[in-house]
Short mmCIF file of C-alpha atoms in Angstrom, two decimals:
data_model
loop_
_atom_site.label_atom_id
_atom_site.label_comp_id
_atom_site.label_asym_id
_atom_site.label_seq_id
_atom_site.Cartn_x
_atom_site.Cartn_y
_atom_site.Cartn_z
CA MET W 644 12.07 7.22 40.21
CA THR W 645 12.69 4.58 37.56
CA ILE W 646 10.53 4.66 34.45
CA GLU W 647 10.31 1.41 32.48
CA ILE W 648 9.79 1.90 28.78
CA ARG W 649 8.21 -1.19 27.24
CA THR W 650 7.61 -2.19 23.64
CA LEU W 651 4.33 -0.83 22.24
CA THR W 652 3.88 -3.84 19.98
CA ALA W 653 5.41 -7.18 19.12
CA GLY W 654 8.02 -6.99 16.39
CA ASN W 655 11.63 -6.31 15.54
CA VAL W 656 14.01 -3.60 16.64
CA TRP W 657 15.38 -1.46 13.87
CA LYS W 658 17.58 1.06 15.67
CA VAL W 659 18.58 1.87 19.23
CA LEU W 660 19.57 5.49 19.73
CA VAL W 661 20.58 5.52 23.40
CA GLN W 662 22.96 3.66 25.70
CA PRO W 663 23.23 3.47 29.49
CA GLY W 664 24.49 6.75 30.92
CA ASP W 665 22.87 8.95 28.24
CA ASN W 666 20.81 11.90 29.35
CA VAL W 667 17.58 12.32 27.43
CA ALA W 668 14.85 14.94 27.30
CA GLU W 669 11.12 14.27 27.27
CA GLY W 670 10.07 13.24 23.76
CA ASP W 671 13.54 12.08 22.63
CA VAL W 672 13.43 8.91 20.54
CA LEU W 673 15.01 6.03 22.47
CA PHE W 674 14.64 3.26 19.92
CA ILE W 675 12.66 2.47 16.79
CA MET W 676 10.92 -0.80 16.08
CA GLU W 677 10.16 -1.99 12.58
CA VAL W 678 6.84 -3.77 12.57
CA MET W 679 4.86 -4.75 9.49
CA LYS W 680 6.94 -2.40 7.34
CA MET W 681 6.14 0.50 9.67
CA GLU W 682 8.50 2.45 11.88
CA VAL W 683 7.33 2.56 15.48
CA PRO W 684 9.41 5.09 17.45
CA HIS W 685 9.52 4.82 21.24
CA THR W 686 10.10 8.10 23.02
CA ALA W 687 11.07 9.15 26.53
CA PRO W 688 7.94 10.01 28.56
CA ALA W 689 10.08 12.31 30.73
CA GLY W 690 13.62 13.63 30.86
CA GLY W 691 16.24 11.57 32.68
CA LYS W 692 19.27 9.31 32.58
CA VAL W 693 19.21 5.97 30.78
CA THR W 694 20.14 3.27 33.29
CA ALA W 695 19.50 0.10 31.27
CA VAL W 696 18.87 -0.89 27.64
CA TYR W 697 17.41 -4.36 27.04
CA VAL W 698 16.97 -4.15 23.27
CA ALA W 699 19.53 -4.18 20.45
CA ALA W 700 19.48 -3.07 16.83
CA ASP W 701 18.17 -5.79 14.46
CA GLN W 702 16.83 -7.84 17.37
CA GLU W 703 13.93 -9.97 16.11
CA GLY W 704 10.77 -11.39 17.59
CA LEU W 705 10.12 -9.20 20.61
CA ASP W 706 6.80 -9.50 22.40
CA ALA W 707 4.52 -6.55 23.06
CA ASP W 708 5.04 -4.94 26.47
CA ALA W 709 8.58 -6.32 26.78
CA PRO W 710 11.02 -4.27 28.89
CA ALA W 711 13.15 -2.13 26.58
CA VAL W 712 14.74 0.84 28.35
CA ASP W 713 14.96 1.97 31.99
CA LEU W 714 15.14 5.66 32.68
CA GLU W 715 15.94 7.35 35.99
CA GLU W 716 13.76 10.41 36.07
CA VAL W 717 15.46 13.68 36.90
CA ALA W 718 13.74 15.21 39.90
CA MET A 1362 2.61 -21.29 -19.97
CA ARG A 1363 2.35 -24.48 -17.99
CA LYS A 1364 3.68 -23.59 -14.55
CA LEU A 1365 3.55 -20.21 -12.80
CA LEU A 1366 5.74 -19.23 -9.86
CA ILE A 1367 4.25 -16.56 -7.61
CA ALA A 1368 7.00 -14.42 -6.08
CA ASN A 1369 4.82 -13.18 -3.23
CA ARG A 1370 2.89 -14.20 -0.13
CA GLY A 1371 -0.41 -13.52 1.62
CA GLU A 1372 -3.73 -12.79 -0.02
CA ILE A 1373 -2.31 -11.71 -3.38
CA ALA A 1374 -0.38 -14.96 -3.81
CA VAL A 1375 -3.55 -16.94 -3.07
CA ARG A 1376 -5.56 -14.77 -5.47
CA ILE A 1377 -3.03 -15.18 -8.32
CA MET A 1378 -3.06 -18.95 -7.82
CA ARG A 1379 -6.84 -18.93 -8.19
CA ALA A 1380 -6.52 -17.18 -11.57
CA ALA A 1381 -3.78 -19.59 -12.67
CA LYS A 1382 -5.89 -22.60 -11.74
CA SER A 1383 -8.85 -21.21 -13.69
CA LEU A 1384 -6.64 -21.34 -16.79
CA GLY A 1385 -5.22 -24.79 -16.07
CA ILE A 1386 -1.78 -23.45 -15.13
CA ALA A 1387 0.12 -25.24 -12.31
CA THR A 1388 1.35 -23.07 -9.43
CA VAL A 1389 4.55 -22.77 -7.42
CA ALA A 1390 4.65 -20.88 -4.12
CA VAL A 1391 7.83 -19.51 -2.56
CA TYR A 1392 7.96 -18.94 1.16
CA SER A 1393 10.16 -17.80 4.01
CA GLU A 1394 10.72 -19.71 7.23
CA ALA A 1395 8.00 -17.55 8.83
CA ASP A 1396 5.45 -18.73 6.26
CA ALA A 1397 5.90 -22.52 6.23
CA ALA A 1398 2.31 -22.98 7.46
CA ALA A 1399 0.83 -20.10 5.45
CA LEU A 1400 -2.27 -20.36 3.29
CA HIS A 1401 -0.43 -19.42 0.10
CA VAL A 1402 1.89 -22.41 0.57
CA ALA A 1403 -1.03 -24.77 1.15
CA SER A 1404 -2.83 -23.34 -1.91
CA ALA A 1405 0.00 -24.07 -4.37
CA ASP A 1406 0.77 -27.27 -6.27
CA GLU A 1407 4.42 -26.99 -5.21
CA ALA A 1408 6.27 -24.79 -2.72
CA VAL A 1409 9.92 -23.84 -2.31
CA LEU A 1410 11.54 -22.46 0.84
CA ILE A 1411 13.63 -19.44 -0.15
CA GLY A 1412 15.09 -18.16 3.11
CA PRO A 1413 14.74 -16.65 6.58
CA PRO A 1414 11.80 -14.39 7.57
CA ARG A 1415 13.38 -11.03 6.77
CA PRO A 1416 12.11 -9.91 3.33
CA ALA A 1417 15.67 -9.02 2.27
CA ASP A 1418 16.65 -12.65 2.89
CA SER A 1419 13.65 -14.24 1.14
CA TYR A 1420 10.91 -12.47 -0.80
CA LEU A 1421 13.32 -9.79 -2.02
CA LYS A 1422 16.09 -12.23 -2.89
CA VAL A 1423 16.18 -12.39 -6.68
CA GLU A 1424 18.67 -15.27 -6.89
CA ALA A 1425 16.63 -17.47 -4.53
CA ILE A 1426 13.46 -16.88 -6.52
CA LEU A 1427 15.15 -17.58 -9.85
CA ALA A 1428 16.64 -20.75 -8.37
CA ALA A 1429 13.17 -21.85 -7.23
CA ALA A 1430 11.87 -21.29 -10.78
CA ARG A 1431 14.73 -23.37 -12.25
CA GLN A 1432 14.26 -26.13 -9.70
CA THR A 1433 10.52 -26.46 -10.36
CA GLY A 1434 10.60 -25.79 -14.10
CA ALA A 1435 8.32 -22.76 -13.82
CA ASP A 1436 8.00 -21.02 -17.18
CA ALA A 1437 6.42 -17.81 -15.86
CA ILE A 1438 6.72 -15.61 -12.76
CA HIS A 1439 4.04 -13.30 -11.35
CA PRO A 1440 5.42 -10.77 -8.85
CA GLY A 1441 2.12 -9.71 -7.20
CA TYR A 1442 2.42 -6.27 -5.54
CA GLY A 1443 5.08 -4.98 -3.18
CA PHE A 1444 8.36 -6.91 -2.79
CA LEU A 1445 9.92 -7.18 -6.30
CA ALA A 1446 6.83 -6.19 -8.29
CA GLU A 1447 8.22 -2.83 -9.41
CA ASN A 1448 11.88 -3.76 -9.48
CA ALA A 1449 13.02 -3.37 -13.10
CA ALA A 1450 16.20 -5.35 -12.48
CA PHE A 1451 14.10 -8.29 -11.27
CA ALA A 1452 11.84 -8.19 -14.34
CA ALA A 1453 14.93 -8.13 -16.57
CA ALA A 1454 16.62 -10.94 -14.61
CA VAL A 1455 13.51 -13.14 -14.91
CA GLU A 1456 13.33 -12.79 -18.67
CA ASP A 1457 17.11 -13.22 -19.04
CA ALA A 1458 16.81 -16.46 -17.10
CA GLY A 1459 14.03 -17.73 -19.37
CA PRO A 1460 10.61 -17.49 -17.70
CA VAL A 1461 8.00 -14.96 -18.82
CA PHE A 1462 7.57 -12.00 -16.44
CA VAL A 1463 3.83 -11.50 -15.94
CA GLY A 1464 3.68 -7.71 -16.02
CA PRO A 1465 5.12 -4.76 -17.89
CA THR A 1466 8.55 -4.67 -19.54
CA ALA A 1467 11.60 -3.89 -17.41
CA ALA A 1468 12.00 -0.60 -19.32
CA GLN A 1469 8.41 0.43 -18.49
CA ILE A 1470 8.89 -0.39 -14.81
CA ALA A 1471 12.13 1.62 -14.75
CA MET A 1472 10.58 4.62 -16.45
CA MET A 1473 7.49 4.80 -14.22
CA GLY A 1474 9.53 4.02 -11.09
CA ASP A 1475 11.51 7.20 -11.66
CA LYS A 1476 9.00 9.86 -10.65
CA ALA A 1477 10.60 12.60 -12.72
CA ARG A 1478 10.71 10.51 -15.92
CA ALA A 1479 7.15 9.32 -15.30
CA ARG A 1480 6.03 12.91 -15.00
CA ASP A 1481 7.74 13.80 -18.27
CA ALA A 1482 6.07 10.86 -20.00
CA ALA A 1483 2.68 11.94 -18.67
CA ALA A 1484 3.18 15.53 -19.78
CA ALA A 1485 4.31 14.34 -23.22
CA ALA A 1486 1.09 12.31 -23.54
CA GLY A 1487 -0.96 15.42 -22.74
CA VAL A 1488 -1.80 14.44 -19.17
CA PRO A 1489 -1.92 17.39 -16.71
CA VAL A 1490 0.90 17.35 -14.12
CA LEU A 1491 1.38 19.26 -10.85
CA PRO A 1492 3.87 22.14 -10.61
CA ALA A 1493 7.16 20.61 -9.43
CA SER A 1494 10.83 21.42 -9.01
CA ALA A 1495 13.86 19.94 -10.73
CA ARG A 1496 15.66 17.04 -9.02
CA LEU A 1497 17.46 17.82 -5.78
CA ALA A 1498 20.52 15.64 -5.30
CA PRO A 1499 21.79 15.26 -1.72
CA GLY A 1500 24.23 18.05 -0.96
CA GLY A 1501 23.23 20.25 -3.89
CA LEU A 1502 20.64 22.49 -2.31
CA GLU A 1503 21.58 25.87 -3.83
CA GLY A 1504 18.52 27.76 -5.00
CA LEU A 1505 16.23 25.61 -2.84
CA GLU A 1506 14.29 28.60 -1.50
CA ALA A 1507 13.59 29.90 -5.01
CA ALA A 1508 12.49 26.41 -6.10
CA GLY A 1509 10.08 26.27 -3.15
CA GLU A 1510 8.59 29.65 -4.04
CA ALA A 1511 8.17 28.60 -7.68
CA VAL A 1512 6.25 25.43 -6.74
CA GLY A 1513 4.19 27.24 -4.09
CA TYR A 1514 3.22 26.37 -0.50
CA PRO A 1515 2.08 24.07 0.95
CA LEU A 1516 4.25 21.59 -0.93
CA LEU A 1517 5.35 17.98 -0.69
CA VAL A 1518 8.97 16.87 -0.61
CA LYS A 1519 9.11 13.50 -2.37
CA ALA A 1520 11.79 10.92 -3.05
CA VAL A 1521 12.39 10.24 -6.76
CA ALA A 1522 12.75 6.54 -5.93
CA GLY A 1523 9.93 6.37 -3.38
CA GLY A 1524 6.45 4.98 -3.78
CA GLY A 1525 3.20 4.12 -2.12
CA GLY A 1526 3.35 7.26 -0.05
CA ILE A 1527 6.52 6.14 1.69
CA GLY A 1528 8.93 8.96 2.32
CA MET A 1529 6.93 12.10 1.74
CA ARG A 1530 7.13 15.28 3.80
CA LEU A 1531 4.51 18.00 3.86
CA VAL A 1532 5.97 21.49 4.22
CA ALA A 1533 3.68 24.43 4.96
CA ARG A 1534 6.24 27.21 5.53
CA PRO A 1535 9.38 28.23 3.61
CA GLU A 1536 11.48 28.19 6.81
CA ASP A 1537 10.82 24.44 7.26
CA LEU A 1538 11.82 23.47 3.72
CA ARG A 1539 15.55 22.89 4.08
CA ALA A 1540 15.28 20.60 7.12
CA ALA A 1541 12.50 18.59 5.45
CA VAL A 1542 14.49 18.10 2.25
CA GLU A 1543 17.62 17.04 4.11
CA SER A 1544 15.70 14.60 6.32
CA LEU A 1545 13.87 13.09 3.36
CA GLN A 1546 17.08 12.74 1.33
CA SER A 1547 18.76 10.88 4.14
CA MET A 1548 15.76 8.58 4.63
CA ALA A 1549 15.49 7.93 0.86
CA GLN A 1550 19.21 7.15 0.64
CA ARG A 1551 18.80 4.54 3.37
CA ALA A 1552 15.50 3.08 2.19
CA PHE A 1553 15.83 3.17 -1.59
CA GLY A 1554 19.56 3.64 -2.18
CA ASP A 1555 18.84 6.96 -3.91
CA GLY A 1556 18.60 10.21 -1.97
CA THR A 1557 17.35 12.35 -4.85
CA ALA A 1558 14.27 14.42 -3.94
CA TYR A 1559 11.94 16.89 -5.63
CA LEU A 1560 9.25 19.35 -4.59
CA GLU A 1561 5.65 19.15 -5.76
CA ARG A 1562 2.56 21.29 -5.22
CA TYR A 1563 0.31 19.95 -2.46
CA VAL A 1564 -3.42 20.05 -3.08
CA ALA A 1565 -5.15 20.73 0.25
CA ALA A 1566 -8.69 19.57 -0.59
CA ALA A 1567 -7.63 16.51 -2.51
CA ARG A 1568 -9.20 13.32 -3.68
CA HIS A 1569 -7.10 10.39 -4.73
CA VAL A 1570 -8.62 8.91 -7.86
CA GLU A 1571 -6.88 6.37 -10.06
CA VAL A 1572 -7.66 4.77 -13.39
CA GLN A 1573 -7.06 1.09 -14.09
CA VAL A 1574 -5.48 0.49 -17.48
CA PHE A 1575 -4.57 -2.63 -19.40
CA GLY A 1576 -2.14 -2.46 -22.30
CA LEU A 1577 -1.44 -5.08 -24.93
CA GLY A 1578 2.20 -4.02 -25.28
CA ASP A 1579 1.83 -2.89 -28.89
CA GLY A 1580 0.38 0.59 -28.44
CA ARG A 1581 -3.18 -0.59 -27.84
CA ALA A 1582 -4.54 0.05 -24.36
CA ALA A 1583 -7.90 0.27 -22.62
CA HIS A 1584 -9.03 1.85 -19.38
CA LEU A 1585 -11.23 -0.07 -16.94
CA PHE A 1586 -12.73 2.95 -15.20
CA GLU A 1587 -11.61 4.65 -12.02
CA ARG A 1588 -11.29 3.89 -8.32
CA GLU A 1589 -11.51 6.46 -5.59
CA CYS A 1590 -9.03 5.75 -2.79
CA SER A 1591 -9.11 8.96 -0.78
CA VAL A 1592 -9.65 7.45 2.67
CA GLN A 1593 -6.10 6.86 3.85
CA ARG A 1594 -3.96 6.67 6.94
CA ARG A 1595 -0.24 7.43 6.71
CA PHE A 1596 -0.77 7.99 2.94
CA GLN A 1597 -1.87 4.33 2.78
CA LYS A 1598 -5.31 3.40 1.48
CA ILE A 1599 -7.91 1.87 3.76
CA LEU A 1600 -11.10 1.87 1.62
CA GLU A 1601 -11.51 2.03 -2.15
CA GLU A 1602 -14.58 2.33 -4.35
CA SER A 1603 -15.70 2.61 -7.92
CA PRO A 1604 -17.10 4.77 -9.35
CA SER A 1605 -15.74 7.82 -7.52
CA PRO A 1606 -18.52 9.59 -5.62
CA GLY A 1607 -16.92 13.01 -6.00
CA ILE A 1608 -16.03 13.82 -9.58
CA THR A 1609 -18.11 15.21 -12.39
CA ARG A 1610 -19.00 13.18 -15.46
CA ASP A 1611 -16.70 15.37 -17.57
CA ALA A 1612 -13.75 15.00 -15.19
CA ARG A 1613 -14.28 11.24 -15.07
CA THR A 1614 -14.27 10.93 -18.85
CA ALA A 1615 -11.26 13.24 -19.23
CA MET A 1616 -9.31 11.32 -16.61
CA GLN A 1617 -10.09 7.94 -18.16
CA MET A 1618 -9.07 9.19 -21.61
CA ALA A 1619 -5.85 10.72 -20.25
CA ALA A 1620 -4.90 7.46 -18.54
CA GLN A 1621 -5.62 5.42 -21.65
CA ALA A 1622 -3.60 7.85 -23.77
CA LEU A 1623 -0.58 7.56 -21.45
CA ALA A 1624 -0.74 3.76 -21.42
CA ALA A 1625 -0.97 3.70 -25.20
CA ALA A 1626 1.81 6.27 -25.64
CA VAL A 1627 4.32 4.09 -23.78
CA SER A 1628 3.00 0.85 -25.37
CA TYR A 1629 2.26 -0.33 -21.87
CA ARG A 1630 2.05 -4.08 -21.36
CA SER A 1631 -0.27 -5.75 -18.80
CA ALA A 1632 -2.21 -4.21 -15.88
CA GLY A 1633 -1.29 -0.81 -14.51
CA THR A 1634 -2.80 2.06 -12.62
CA ILE A 1635 -2.50 5.76 -13.23
CA GLU A 1636 -2.99 7.77 -10.06
CA PHE A 1637 -4.39 11.28 -10.07
CA VAL A 1638 -4.90 13.89 -7.43
CA VAL A 1639 -8.18 15.75 -7.90
CA ASP A 1640 -8.51 19.26 -6.51
CA ASP A 1641 -11.96 19.08 -4.91
CA ASP A 1642 -12.42 22.85 -5.13
CA THR A 1643 -11.63 23.28 -8.82
CA LYS A 1644 -12.22 19.66 -9.98
CA GLU A 1645 -8.89 19.86 -11.84
CA PHE A 1646 -6.95 16.61 -11.95
CA PHE A 1647 -3.21 16.05 -12.09
CA PHE A 1648 -1.01 13.01 -12.73
CA LEU A 1649 0.61 11.65 -9.57
CA GLU A 1650 2.29 8.42 -10.63
CA MET A 1651 1.81 5.19 -12.49
CA ASN A 1652 1.89 1.90 -10.62
CA THR A 1653 3.26 -0.81 -12.88
CA ARG A 1654 1.72 -3.76 -11.08
CA ILE A 1655 -1.56 -5.36 -10.12
CA GLN A 1656 -2.82 -3.34 -7.17
CA VAL A 1657 -4.24 -4.30 -3.80
CA GLU A 1658 -7.57 -2.74 -4.73
CA HIS A 1659 -7.92 -4.36 -8.19
CA PRO A 1660 -11.03 -6.37 -7.14
CA VAL A 1661 -13.08 -3.14 -7.03
CA THR A 1662 -12.49 -2.79 -10.76
CA GLU A 1663 -13.13 -6.48 -11.40
CA MET A 1664 -16.54 -6.11 -9.77
CA VAL A 1665 -17.69 -3.10 -11.82
CA ALA A 1666 -16.00 -3.99 -15.11
CA GLY A 1667 -16.77 -7.71 -15.01
CA ARG A 1668 -13.22 -8.71 -15.96
CA ASP A 1669 -10.66 -10.82 -14.08
CA LEU A 1670 -7.55 -8.64 -14.26
CA VAL A 1671 -5.10 -11.30 -13.09
CA GLN A 1672 -6.50 -13.80 -15.56
CA LEU A 1673 -6.09 -11.13 -18.26
CA GLN A 1674 -2.45 -10.67 -17.24
CA LEU A 1675 -1.85 -14.40 -17.53
CA ARG A 1676 -3.65 -14.66 -20.88
CA LEU A 1677 -1.59 -11.81 -22.32
CA ALA A 1678 1.64 -13.26 -20.92
CA ARG A 1679 0.96 -16.59 -22.62
CA GLY A 1680 0.42 -14.89 -25.94
CA GLU A 1681 -3.37 -14.81 -26.24
CA ASP A 1682 -5.07 -12.02 -28.13
CA CYS A 1683 -6.72 -10.09 -25.30
CA ALA A 1684 -8.21 -7.33 -27.45
CA PRO A 1685 -11.71 -8.92 -27.54
CA LEU A 1686 -11.77 -8.99 -23.73
CA LEU A 1687 -11.15 -5.24 -23.62
CA ASP A 1688 -13.86 -4.36 -26.16
CA GLY A 1689 -17.19 -2.88 -25.11
CA LEU A 1690 -16.39 -2.52 -21.43
CA VAL A 1691 -19.27 -1.21 -19.36
CA ALA A 1692 -19.16 -0.15 -15.68
CA ARG A 1693 -22.00 -1.74 -13.75
CA GLY A 1694 -23.17 -0.76 -10.27
CA HIS A 1695 -20.94 0.26 -7.39
CA ALA A 1696 -18.16 -1.66 -5.66
CA ILE A 1697 -16.39 -0.97 -2.35
CA GLU A 1698 -13.33 -2.62 -0.84
CA CYS A 1699 -12.34 -2.39 2.82
CA ARG A 1700 -8.89 -3.43 3.99
CA LEU A 1701 -8.95 -5.45 7.17
CA CYS A 1702 -5.54 -4.87 8.74
CA ALA A 1703 -3.75 -6.01 11.89
CA GLU A 1704 -3.53 -2.50 13.29
CA ASN A 1705 -4.95 -0.59 16.21
CA PRO A 1706 -6.81 2.49 14.91
CA GLU A 1707 -7.25 3.83 18.46
CA ARG A 1708 -3.47 4.05 18.78
CA MET A 1709 -2.60 5.80 15.53
CA PHE A 1710 -2.94 2.56 13.57
CA LEU A 1711 -0.14 0.94 15.53
CA PRO A 1712 0.73 -2.42 13.97
CA SER A 1713 -0.61 -5.40 15.90
CA PRO A 1714 0.96 -8.73 14.98
CA GLY A 1715 -0.01 -11.91 16.82
CA ARG A 1716 -2.00 -15.13 16.60
CA ILE A 1717 -5.51 -15.21 15.16
CA SER A 1718 -7.33 -17.37 17.68
CA ARG A 1719 -10.66 -17.18 15.92
CA LEU A 1720 -11.63 -16.25 12.37
CA SER A 1721 -14.99 -16.52 10.69
CA LEU A 1722 -15.68 -14.85 7.34
CA PRO A 1723 -19.14 -14.54 5.77
CA GLU A 1724 -20.07 -15.58 2.23
CA GLY A 1725 -22.60 -14.08 -0.15
CA PRO A 1726 -23.52 -13.64 -3.81
CA ASP A 1727 -22.11 -10.12 -4.26
CA LEU A 1728 -19.46 -10.45 -1.58
CA ARG A 1729 -15.83 -11.40 -2.15
CA ILE A 1730 -13.19 -11.80 0.53
CA ASP A 1731 -9.57 -12.18 -0.53
CA THR A 1732 -7.47 -13.36 2.36
CA GLY A 1733 -4.13 -14.97 3.04
CA VAL A 1734 -4.78 -16.02 6.63
CA ARG A 1735 -6.72 -18.73 8.44
CA GLU A 1736 -7.81 -19.27 12.01
CA GLY A 1737 -4.80 -20.27 14.10
CA ASP A 1738 -2.27 -18.45 11.89
CA THR A 1739 0.30 -16.16 13.41
CA VAL A 1740 0.46 -12.77 11.72
CA SER A 1741 4.16 -12.01 11.46
CA ALA A 1742 5.76 -8.69 12.31
CA PHE A 1743 7.98 -9.10 9.24
CA TYR A 1744 5.29 -8.42 6.65
CA ASP A 1745 2.45 -6.13 5.70
CA SER A 1746 -0.50 -5.76 8.09
CA LEU A 1747 -3.15 -6.60 5.46
CA LEU A 1748 -5.19 -9.61 6.60
CA ALA A 1749 -8.10 -9.61 4.19
CA LYS A 1750 -9.89 -7.49 1.63
CA VAL A 1751 -13.65 -7.37 1.82
CA ILE A 1752 -15.27 -6.41 -1.49
CA VAL A 1753 -18.96 -5.88 -2.18
CA HIS A 1754 -20.89 -5.06 -5.36
CA ALA A 1755 -24.36 -3.54 -5.48
CA ALA A 1756 -26.64 -1.53 -7.75
CA ASP A 1757 -25.64 1.84 -6.30
CA ARG A 1758 -23.40 3.40 -3.66
CA ASN A 1759 -25.92 3.38 -0.82
CA ALA A 1760 -26.71 -0.28 -1.39
CA ALA A 1761 -22.97 -1.05 -1.51
CA ILE A 1762 -22.41 0.74 1.80
CA GLU A 1763 -25.27 -1.23 3.31
CA ALA A 1764 -23.88 -4.52 1.95
CA MET A 1765 -20.40 -3.69 3.27
CA ARG A 1766 -21.76 -2.88 6.71
CA ALA A 1767 -23.56 -6.24 6.76
CA ALA A 1768 -20.44 -8.09 5.57
CA LEU A 1769 -18.13 -6.47 8.12
CA SER A 1770 -20.61 -7.02 10.93
CA ALA A 1771 -20.65 -10.73 10.09
CA ILE A 1772 -16.87 -11.10 10.47
CA THR A 1773 -15.46 -12.57 13.65
CA ILE A 1774 -11.77 -12.13 14.29
CA GLU A 1775 -10.14 -12.62 17.68
CA GLY A 1776 -6.65 -12.75 19.12
CA ILE A 1777 -5.26 -9.64 17.42
CA THR A 1778 -6.37 -6.03 17.19
CA THR A 1779 -7.75 -5.14 13.76
CA THR A 1780 -9.27 -2.23 11.87
CA LEU A 1781 -12.69 -3.96 11.77
CA PRO A 1782 -14.59 -1.78 14.30
CA PHE A 1783 -13.07 1.34 12.78
CA LEU A 1784 -14.19 0.34 9.27
CA ILE A 1785 -17.78 -0.01 10.47
CA ARG A 1786 -17.65 3.45 12.08
CA LEU A 1787 -16.22 4.81 8.84
CA LEU A 1788 -19.15 3.42 6.82
CA ASP A 1789 -21.61 4.93 9.30
CA HIS A 1790 -20.03 8.38 9.17
CA PRO A 1791 -22.33 11.00 7.60
CA ALA A 1792 -19.48 12.61 5.64
CA PHE A 1793 -18.57 9.24 4.13
CA ILE A 1794 -22.19 8.48 3.29
CA ASP A 1795 -22.36 11.88 1.56
CA GLY A 1796 -19.28 11.01 -0.49
CA ARG A 1797 -17.28 13.86 1.04
CA THR A 1798 -14.14 11.77 1.02
CA LEU A 1799 -10.96 13.80 0.85
CA THR A 1800 -7.48 12.46 1.58
CA GLY A 1801 -7.51 14.14 4.99
CA PHE A 1802 -10.75 12.34 5.90
CA ILE A 1803 -9.53 10.51 8.99
CA GLU A 1804 -7.75 13.58 10.41
CA THR A 1805 -10.66 15.92 9.62
CA HIS A 1806 -13.20 13.65 11.28
CA ARG A 1807 -11.01 12.28 14.06
CA ALA A 1808 -13.36 13.43 16.83
CA THR A 1809 -16.41 11.67 15.37
CA LEU A 1810 -14.57 8.61 14.04
CA PHE A 1811 -13.03 7.98 17.44
CA PRO A 1812 -15.82 8.67 19.92
CA PRO A 1813 -14.75 8.64 23.57
CA LYS A 1814 -15.36 5.29 25.20
CA THR A 1815 -18.02 4.89 27.87
CA GLY A 1816 -16.68 6.25 31.12
CA GLU A 1817 -14.37 8.75 29.42
CA THR A 1818 -15.41 12.35 29.21
CA ALA A 1819 -15.24 14.23 25.95
CA ALA A 1820 -12.51 16.85 25.94
#
């Protein structure tokens, strides 16, 4: 099953820590936004393999609820 | 001083312009591409575009700000708070270039910006300081365990170059110390360009109380009473009041005298704040740090002390004798400030930028609202989440709480998520009304501050 991780808030991307093909565990940080001088980490809701990454480091002006990372959940 | 450039944005830029206008001084705004339509630009006599939205490319860009001052003929620069306000190199560069820097000297900013030197200065002036370790440079962590034991647990790992609560780690157990120090050092290296850390005793039942000082730069200094700022999220203040509801008369006097002594000892120039942590169990107080700038919460002091702190800064910077304005200060009544921020309290105060589709702010005789936004403005993700400060003044604390509740209830803001409903719940909370405000207030009272919504069952 594919899990879509979307941005929690509008803002800018600070760092992206995963790329397609990476295996992640539940709770791993996938990327961090920098919004209003605050770090907003986005974590994996479940373990799985990263199949797509739509955000890039230093990307500016993202909307809230924008697609960011797709994860194929490990059964 | 004929023309003042304000090297800032938002509510503080607007507020500084108001003080400048009251003294007949012309104003220059600087702005980034994100702020072309901002209130602070519209409020100024002249405005200069200094760069793209990112703070590093605009509001933090010393050369662009100095060029704007040259271009407009500004003979003074006020840094506000945040951005370059506590950057000693900026203060020095301003005065080298010609304009007056409205604030302390570069040497004073540098000394107080280095936490370890600030602590030494406080101790030398007879101000109590918390048990702390020596400096811990990245890589050199021999003897760390012994240093932790000497300071005592729980303790805070702090960055020497940090500030405003940014980059602190709380460590409860010796086995977690090394990882916390290493993580903080790496963060501090990235964020501040200096990875040096130190350990400091953590006071569990703590109040955050600070004393406003104003120094004339020649060894004379006055205090303008205290502010209690214990209610915080992420070590960032959310509500401030004066006087503090939780310290004894003796502690208050001792703290005020200690702050004044420190400001005098360093011949402090302009407005500054000396922050203390108060142990609520023992009522002991300890020096935390000195902020060498005008602070967000300065209006609380202006309300009780009856002085305009920014106007005082400008008067001193243009060479007026400010001593008469600091004579015979009396604290009157009780003032409270609430910070209205673009954040979602229900989601761990997640930032919430966006467009303000509707904004209506009340007015009243003992009510002051400092804001940098208008209806229709877009609140940018590039800057601080502070939208407005609501400040009330009343005869006593209960009346001030009542006035604040009325003021907040009269605010309409739509289009973005804000802290407004949370602030009203905070004012209604019995522990707040009783003045039992410790720095862990929001965590301690999470269950009652965030009641389950209708339809949800309480866990």
